[in-house]
Tab-separated table of C-alpha atoms and ligand atoms in Angstrom:
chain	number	residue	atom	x	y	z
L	1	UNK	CA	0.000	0.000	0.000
L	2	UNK	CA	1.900	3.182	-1.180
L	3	UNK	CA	4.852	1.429	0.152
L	4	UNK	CA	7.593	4.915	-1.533
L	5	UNK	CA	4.933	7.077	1.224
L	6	UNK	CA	7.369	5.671	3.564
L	7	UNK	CA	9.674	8.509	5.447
L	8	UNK	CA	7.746	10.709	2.961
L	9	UNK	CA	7.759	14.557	4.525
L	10	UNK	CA	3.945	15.484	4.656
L	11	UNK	CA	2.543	19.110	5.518
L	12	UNK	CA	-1.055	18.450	5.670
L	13	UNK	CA	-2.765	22.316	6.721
L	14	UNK	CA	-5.990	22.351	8.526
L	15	UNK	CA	-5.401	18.658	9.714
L	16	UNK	CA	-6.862	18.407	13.528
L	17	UNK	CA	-10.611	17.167	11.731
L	18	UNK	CA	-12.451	16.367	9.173
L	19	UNK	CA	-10.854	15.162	5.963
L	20	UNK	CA	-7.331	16.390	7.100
L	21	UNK	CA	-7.094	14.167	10.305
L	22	UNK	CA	-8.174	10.921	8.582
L	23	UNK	CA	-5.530	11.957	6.025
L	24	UNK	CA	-2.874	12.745	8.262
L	25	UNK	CA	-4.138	9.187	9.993
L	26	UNK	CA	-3.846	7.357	6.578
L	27	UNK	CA	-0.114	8.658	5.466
L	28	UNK	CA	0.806	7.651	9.162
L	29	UNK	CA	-0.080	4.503	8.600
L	30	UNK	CA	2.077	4.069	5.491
L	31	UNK	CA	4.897	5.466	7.731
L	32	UNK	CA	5.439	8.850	6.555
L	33	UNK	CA	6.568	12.048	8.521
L	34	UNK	CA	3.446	14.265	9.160
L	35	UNK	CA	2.582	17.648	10.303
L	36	UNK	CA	-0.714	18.620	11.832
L	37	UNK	CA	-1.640	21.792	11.664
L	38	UNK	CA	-4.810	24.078	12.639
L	39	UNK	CA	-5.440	27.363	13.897
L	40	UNK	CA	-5.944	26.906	17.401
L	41	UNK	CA	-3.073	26.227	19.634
L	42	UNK	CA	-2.151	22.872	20.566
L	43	UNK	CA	-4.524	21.021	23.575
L	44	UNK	CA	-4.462	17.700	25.129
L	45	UNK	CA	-6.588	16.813	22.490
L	46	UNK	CA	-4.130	17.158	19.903
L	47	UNK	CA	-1.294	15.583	22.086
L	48	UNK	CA	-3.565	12.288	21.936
L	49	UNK	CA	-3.831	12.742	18.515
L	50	UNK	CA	0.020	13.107	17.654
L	51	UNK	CA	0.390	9.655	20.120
L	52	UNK	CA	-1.851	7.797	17.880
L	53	UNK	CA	-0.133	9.060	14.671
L	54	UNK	CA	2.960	7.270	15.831
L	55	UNK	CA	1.803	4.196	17.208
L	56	UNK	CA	0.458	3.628	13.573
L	57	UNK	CA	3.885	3.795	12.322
L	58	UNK	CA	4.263	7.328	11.405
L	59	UNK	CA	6.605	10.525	12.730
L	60	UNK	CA	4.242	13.679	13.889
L	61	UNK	CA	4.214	17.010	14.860
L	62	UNK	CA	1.667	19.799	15.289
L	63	UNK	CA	2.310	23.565	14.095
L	64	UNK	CA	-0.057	25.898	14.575
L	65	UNK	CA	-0.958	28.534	12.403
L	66	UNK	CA	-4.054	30.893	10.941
L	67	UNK	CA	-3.580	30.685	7.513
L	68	UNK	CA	-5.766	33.493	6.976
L	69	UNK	CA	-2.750	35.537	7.224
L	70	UNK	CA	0.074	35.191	4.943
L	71	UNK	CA	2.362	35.174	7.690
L	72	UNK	CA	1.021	32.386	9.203
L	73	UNK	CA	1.883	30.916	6.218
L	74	UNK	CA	5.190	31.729	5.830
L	75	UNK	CA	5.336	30.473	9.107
L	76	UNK	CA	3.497	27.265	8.765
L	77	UNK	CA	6.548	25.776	6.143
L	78	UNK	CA	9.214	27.291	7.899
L	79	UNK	CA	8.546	25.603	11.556
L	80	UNK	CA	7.470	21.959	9.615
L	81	UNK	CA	10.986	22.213	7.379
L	82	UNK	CA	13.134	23.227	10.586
L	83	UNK	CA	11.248	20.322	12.336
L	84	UNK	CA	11.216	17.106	9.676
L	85	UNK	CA	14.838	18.646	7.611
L	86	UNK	CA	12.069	19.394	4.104
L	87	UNK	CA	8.896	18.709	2.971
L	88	UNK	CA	7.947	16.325	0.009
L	89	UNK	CA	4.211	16.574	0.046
L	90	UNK	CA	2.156	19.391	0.368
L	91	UNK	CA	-1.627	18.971	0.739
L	92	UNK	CA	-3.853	22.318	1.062
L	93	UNK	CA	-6.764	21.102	2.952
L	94	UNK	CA	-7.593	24.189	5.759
L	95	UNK	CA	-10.726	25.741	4.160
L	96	UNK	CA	-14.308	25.904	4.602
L	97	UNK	CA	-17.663	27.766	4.744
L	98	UNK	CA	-19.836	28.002	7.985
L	99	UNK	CA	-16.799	26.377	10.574
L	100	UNK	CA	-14.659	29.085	8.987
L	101	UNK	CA	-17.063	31.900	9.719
L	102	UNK	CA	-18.702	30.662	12.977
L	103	UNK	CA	-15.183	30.440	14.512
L	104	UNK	CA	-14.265	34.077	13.370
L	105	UNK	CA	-16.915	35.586	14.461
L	106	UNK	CA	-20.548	33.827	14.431
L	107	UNK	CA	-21.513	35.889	11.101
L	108	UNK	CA	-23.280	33.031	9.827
L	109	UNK	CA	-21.580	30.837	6.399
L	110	UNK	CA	-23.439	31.913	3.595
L	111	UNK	CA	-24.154	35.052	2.255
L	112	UNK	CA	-26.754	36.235	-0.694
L	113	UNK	CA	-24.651	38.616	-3.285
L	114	UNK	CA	-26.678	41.390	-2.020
L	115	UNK	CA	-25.404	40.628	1.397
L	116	UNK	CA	-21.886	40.256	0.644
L	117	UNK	CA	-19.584	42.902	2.408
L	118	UNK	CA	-15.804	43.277	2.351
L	119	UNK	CA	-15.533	41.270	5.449
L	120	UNK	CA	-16.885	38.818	4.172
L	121	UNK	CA	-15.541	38.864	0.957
L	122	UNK	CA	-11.755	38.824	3.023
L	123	UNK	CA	-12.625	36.073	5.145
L	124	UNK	CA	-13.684	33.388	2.348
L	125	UNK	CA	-11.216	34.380	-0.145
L	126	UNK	CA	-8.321	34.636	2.883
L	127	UNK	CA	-9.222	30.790	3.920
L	128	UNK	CA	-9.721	29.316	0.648
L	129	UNK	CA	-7.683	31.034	-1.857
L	130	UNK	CA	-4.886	32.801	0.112
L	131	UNK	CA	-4.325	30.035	2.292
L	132	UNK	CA	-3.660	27.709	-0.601
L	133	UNK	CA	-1.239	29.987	-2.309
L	134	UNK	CA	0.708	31.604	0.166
L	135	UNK	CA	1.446	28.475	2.051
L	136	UNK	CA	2.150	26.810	-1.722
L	137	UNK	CA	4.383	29.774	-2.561
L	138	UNK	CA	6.687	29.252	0.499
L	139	UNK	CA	7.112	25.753	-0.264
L	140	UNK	CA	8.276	25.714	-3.709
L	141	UNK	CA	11.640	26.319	-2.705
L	142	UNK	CA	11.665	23.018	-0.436
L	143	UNK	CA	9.668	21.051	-3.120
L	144	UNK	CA	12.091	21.682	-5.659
L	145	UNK	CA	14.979	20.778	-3.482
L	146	UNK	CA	13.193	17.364	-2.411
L	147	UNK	CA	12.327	16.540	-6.502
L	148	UNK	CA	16.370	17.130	-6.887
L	149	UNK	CA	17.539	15.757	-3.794
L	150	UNK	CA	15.483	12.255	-4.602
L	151	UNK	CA	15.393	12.293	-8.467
L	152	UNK	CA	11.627	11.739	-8.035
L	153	UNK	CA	8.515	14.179	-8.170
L	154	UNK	CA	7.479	16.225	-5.581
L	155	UNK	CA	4.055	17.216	-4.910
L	156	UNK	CA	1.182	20.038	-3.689
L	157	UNK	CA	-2.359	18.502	-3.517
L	158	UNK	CA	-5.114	20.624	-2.478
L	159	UNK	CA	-8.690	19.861	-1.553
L	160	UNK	CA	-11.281	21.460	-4.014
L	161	UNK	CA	-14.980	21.065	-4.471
L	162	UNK	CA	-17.492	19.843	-6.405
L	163	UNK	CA	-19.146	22.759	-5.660
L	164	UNK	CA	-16.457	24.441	-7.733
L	165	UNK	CA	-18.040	22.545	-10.534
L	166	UNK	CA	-21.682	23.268	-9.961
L	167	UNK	CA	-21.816	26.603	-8.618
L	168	UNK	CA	-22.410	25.747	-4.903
L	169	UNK	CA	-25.598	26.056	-2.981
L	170	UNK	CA	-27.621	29.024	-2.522
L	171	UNK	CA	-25.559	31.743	-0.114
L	172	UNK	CA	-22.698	29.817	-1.262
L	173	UNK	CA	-21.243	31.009	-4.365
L	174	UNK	CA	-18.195	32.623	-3.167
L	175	UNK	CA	-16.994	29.680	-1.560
L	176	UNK	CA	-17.794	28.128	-4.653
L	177	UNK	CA	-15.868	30.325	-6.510
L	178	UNK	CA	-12.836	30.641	-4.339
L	179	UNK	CA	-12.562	26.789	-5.063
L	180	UNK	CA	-12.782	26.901	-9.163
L	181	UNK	CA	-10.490	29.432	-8.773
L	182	UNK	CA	-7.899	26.647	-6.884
L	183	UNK	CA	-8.877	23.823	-9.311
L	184	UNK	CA	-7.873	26.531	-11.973
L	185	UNK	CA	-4.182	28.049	-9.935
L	186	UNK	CA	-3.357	24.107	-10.285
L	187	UNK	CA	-3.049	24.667	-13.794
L	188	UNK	CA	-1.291	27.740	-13.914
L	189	UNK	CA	1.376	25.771	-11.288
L	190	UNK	CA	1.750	22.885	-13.661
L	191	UNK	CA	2.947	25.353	-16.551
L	192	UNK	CA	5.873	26.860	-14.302
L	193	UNK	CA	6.764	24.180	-11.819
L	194	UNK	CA	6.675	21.075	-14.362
L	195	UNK	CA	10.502	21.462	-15.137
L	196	UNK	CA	11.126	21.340	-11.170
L	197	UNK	CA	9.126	17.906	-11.382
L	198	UNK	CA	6.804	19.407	-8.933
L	199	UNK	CA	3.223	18.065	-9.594
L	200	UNK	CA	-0.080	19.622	-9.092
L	201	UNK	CA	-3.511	17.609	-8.238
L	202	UNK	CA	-6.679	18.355	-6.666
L	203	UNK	CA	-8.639	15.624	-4.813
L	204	UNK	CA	-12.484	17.374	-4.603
L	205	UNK	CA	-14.753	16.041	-2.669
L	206	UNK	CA	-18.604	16.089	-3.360
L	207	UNK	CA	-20.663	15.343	0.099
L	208	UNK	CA	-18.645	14.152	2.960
L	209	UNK	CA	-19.716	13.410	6.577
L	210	UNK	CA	-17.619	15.713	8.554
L	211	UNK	CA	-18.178	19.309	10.654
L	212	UNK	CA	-18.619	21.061	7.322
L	213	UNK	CA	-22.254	19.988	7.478
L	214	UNK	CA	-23.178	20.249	11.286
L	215	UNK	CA	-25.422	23.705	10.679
L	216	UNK	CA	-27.607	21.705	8.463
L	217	UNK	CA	-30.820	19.957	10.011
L	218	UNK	CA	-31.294	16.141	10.167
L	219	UNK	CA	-34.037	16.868	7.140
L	220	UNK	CA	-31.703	19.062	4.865
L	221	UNK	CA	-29.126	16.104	5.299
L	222	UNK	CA	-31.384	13.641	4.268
L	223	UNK	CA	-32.303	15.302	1.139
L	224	UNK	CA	-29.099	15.914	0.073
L	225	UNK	CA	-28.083	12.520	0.873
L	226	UNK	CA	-30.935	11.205	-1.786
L	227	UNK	CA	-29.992	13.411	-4.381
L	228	UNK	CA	-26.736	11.585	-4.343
L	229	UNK	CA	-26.550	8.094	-6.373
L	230	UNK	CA	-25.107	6.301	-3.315
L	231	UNK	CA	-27.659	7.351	-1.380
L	232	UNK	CA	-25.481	8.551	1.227
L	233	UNK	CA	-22.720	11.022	2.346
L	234	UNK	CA	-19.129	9.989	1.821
L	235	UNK	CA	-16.595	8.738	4.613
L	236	UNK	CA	-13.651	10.974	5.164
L	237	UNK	CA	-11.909	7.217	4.903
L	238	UNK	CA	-13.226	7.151	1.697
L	239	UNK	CA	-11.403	10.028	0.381
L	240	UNK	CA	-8.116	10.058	2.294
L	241	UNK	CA	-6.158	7.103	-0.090
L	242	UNK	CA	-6.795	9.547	-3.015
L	243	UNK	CA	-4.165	12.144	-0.891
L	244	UNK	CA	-1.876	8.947	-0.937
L	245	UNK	CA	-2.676	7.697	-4.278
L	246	UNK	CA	-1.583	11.099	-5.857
L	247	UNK	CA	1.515	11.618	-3.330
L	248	UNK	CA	2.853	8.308	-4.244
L	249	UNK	CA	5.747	8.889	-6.964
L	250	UNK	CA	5.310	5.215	-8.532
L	251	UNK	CA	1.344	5.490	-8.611
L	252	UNK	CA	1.431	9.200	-9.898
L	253	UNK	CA	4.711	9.891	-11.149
L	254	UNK	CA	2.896	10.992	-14.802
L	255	UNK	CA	-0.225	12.844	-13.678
L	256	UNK	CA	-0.531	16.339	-13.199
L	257	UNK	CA	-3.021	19.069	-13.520
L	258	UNK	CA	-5.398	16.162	-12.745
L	259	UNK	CA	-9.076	16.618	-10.455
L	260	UNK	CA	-10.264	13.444	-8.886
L	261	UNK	CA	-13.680	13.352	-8.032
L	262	UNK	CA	-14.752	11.616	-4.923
L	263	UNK	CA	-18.093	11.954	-4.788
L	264	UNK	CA	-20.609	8.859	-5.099
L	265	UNK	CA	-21.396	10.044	-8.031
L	266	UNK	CA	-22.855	13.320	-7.364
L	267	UNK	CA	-21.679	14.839	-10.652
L	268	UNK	CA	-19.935	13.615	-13.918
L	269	UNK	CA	-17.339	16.447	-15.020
Y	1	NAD	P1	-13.399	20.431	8.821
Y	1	NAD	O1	-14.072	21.626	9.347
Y	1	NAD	O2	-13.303	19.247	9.707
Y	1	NAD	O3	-11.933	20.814	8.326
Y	1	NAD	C1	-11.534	22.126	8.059
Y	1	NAD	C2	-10.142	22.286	8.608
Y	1	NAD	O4	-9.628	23.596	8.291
Y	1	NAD	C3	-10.146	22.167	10.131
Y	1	NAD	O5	-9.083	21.326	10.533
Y	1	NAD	C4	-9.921	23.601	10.599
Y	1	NAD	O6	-9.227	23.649	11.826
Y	1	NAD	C5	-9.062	24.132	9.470
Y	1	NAD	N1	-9.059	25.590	9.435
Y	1	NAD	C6	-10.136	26.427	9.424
Y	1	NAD	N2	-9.717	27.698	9.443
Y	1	NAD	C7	-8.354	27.660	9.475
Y	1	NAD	C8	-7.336	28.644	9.497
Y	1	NAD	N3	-7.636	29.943	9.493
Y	1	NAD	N4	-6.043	28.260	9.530
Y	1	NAD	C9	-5.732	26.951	9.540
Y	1	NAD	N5	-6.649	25.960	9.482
Y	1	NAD	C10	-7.939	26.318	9.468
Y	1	NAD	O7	-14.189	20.054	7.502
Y	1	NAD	P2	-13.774	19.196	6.222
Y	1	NAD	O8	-15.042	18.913	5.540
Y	1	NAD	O9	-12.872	18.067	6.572
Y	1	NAD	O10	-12.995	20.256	5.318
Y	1	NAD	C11	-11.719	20.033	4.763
Y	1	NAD	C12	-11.642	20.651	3.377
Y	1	NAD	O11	-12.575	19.970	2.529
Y	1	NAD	C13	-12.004	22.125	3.293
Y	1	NAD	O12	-11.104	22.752	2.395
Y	1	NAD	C14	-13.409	22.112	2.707
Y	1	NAD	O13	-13.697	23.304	2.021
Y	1	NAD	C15	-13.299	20.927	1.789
Y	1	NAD	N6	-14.565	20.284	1.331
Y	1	NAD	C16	-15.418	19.720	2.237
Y	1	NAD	C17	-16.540	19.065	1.762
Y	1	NAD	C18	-17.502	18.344	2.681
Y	1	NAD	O14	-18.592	17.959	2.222
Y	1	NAD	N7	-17.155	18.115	3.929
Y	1	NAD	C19	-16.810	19.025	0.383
Y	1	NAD	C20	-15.925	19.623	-0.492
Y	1	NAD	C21	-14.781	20.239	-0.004
């Protein structure tokens, strides 16, 4: 199972729940380096969480950081390539909609357009699209030295959305759109970082079970859960080997500028 994952140097951002943690869980299991990170600072809870990370087989370390601010992620790559020597994989996962805004401030997630202020405007844009670049943009330097270093590819993999495909929900759309815009950056990336052998993937997720969803009632869930063809919301287990699968040099060596859908079938690009 993803056996070259092994000793791998993984920067996993926004990694204490949700997609992120099973993620971090998975590439500990296949015994690679990994650093947690969220925005809060680090709690018992995390400490337990770090423990189990090893006794799966892994190395682990939390660094916290907002990534809302660029310093943070400056910061981010510099305290996780001081700690694990580099970084080899790079996935962009810290983003959101209503955890991102309840925890700033309790403004609410969504917004109509004719509600949409500046604030709000900053806040999904600075967690979804800054986050993504800046912290991308500050590890190029350590990506390109791991590609040379190992004669391999190194990689950024960031979480997008199938909402970045269909528009998003009502109240929704600039969330929406922050995500087509990193499904789109990815290309952009591939054109100047190819000759580094950096690679650039997205793994977008349609429906999955995690906090992202907790403001919705039992009834709204269940509706959206039979609009999907398998009938159900997805398993963050279901979508953390795709993280591997496209970190893995031997499985993904030749794909780039690639967006895997995992989404029961929500929506056929
Ligand atoms: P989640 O709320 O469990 O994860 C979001 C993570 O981002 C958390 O770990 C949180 O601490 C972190 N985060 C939030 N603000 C941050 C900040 N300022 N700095 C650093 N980290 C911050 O929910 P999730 O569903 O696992 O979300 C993970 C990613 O998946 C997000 O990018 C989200 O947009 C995306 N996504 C989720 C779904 C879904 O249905 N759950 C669907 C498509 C895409």
């Amino acid at each position: 199972m993803f056996d070259d994952l092994k000793g791998k140097r993984v920067l996993i951002t926004g990694s204490t729940s949700g997609m992120g943690l099973a993620t971090a869980k998975y590439f500990a299991q296949c015994g690679a380096s990994v650093g947690l990170n969220g925005r809060s600072s680090r709690t018992p809870e995390i400490e337990a969480i770090l423990n189990e990370l090893k006794a799966l087989g892994g190395e682990a370390e939390f660094f916290q950081a907002d990534l809302m601010q660029s310093s943070g992620c400056e910061n981010l790559v510099a305290d996780f390539t001081d700690h694990f020597g580099g970084l080899d994989v790079l996935i962009n996962n810290a983003g959101g909609l209503d955890v991102l805004i309840n925890n700033a401030g309790g403004l609410g997630g969504r917004e109509n357009l004719e509600d949409i202020d500046d604030a709000f405007f900053d806040r999904v844009i600075d967690l979804n699209a800054r986050s993504a670049l800046m912290v991308t943009k500050f590890a190029i330097p350590h990506l390109r030295a791991s590609a040379l270093e190992s004669g391999e590819t190194s990689c950024v993999i960031s979480t997008g959305s199938i909402a970045a495909r269909e528009g998003g929900g009502v109240g929704a759309g600039l969330y929406a759109a922050s995500k087509a815009w990193l499904h789109d950056i990815h290309r952009n990336w591939v054109k100047e970082f190819t000759k580094d052998r950096i690679r650039f993937n997205i793994v977008s997720p349609g429906t999955i079970d995690t906090a992202f969803h907790d403001a919705k009632s039992d009834e709204v869930k269940s509706n959206i859960a039979s609009s999907i063809p398998m009938g159900r919301f997805g398993r963050v287990k279901e979508v953390a080997p795709s993280f591997a699968f496209f970190s893995s040099h031997a499985c993904a060596g030749y794909i780039t500028g690639q967006i895997l859908d995992v989404n029961g079938g929500q929506i056929a690009p």
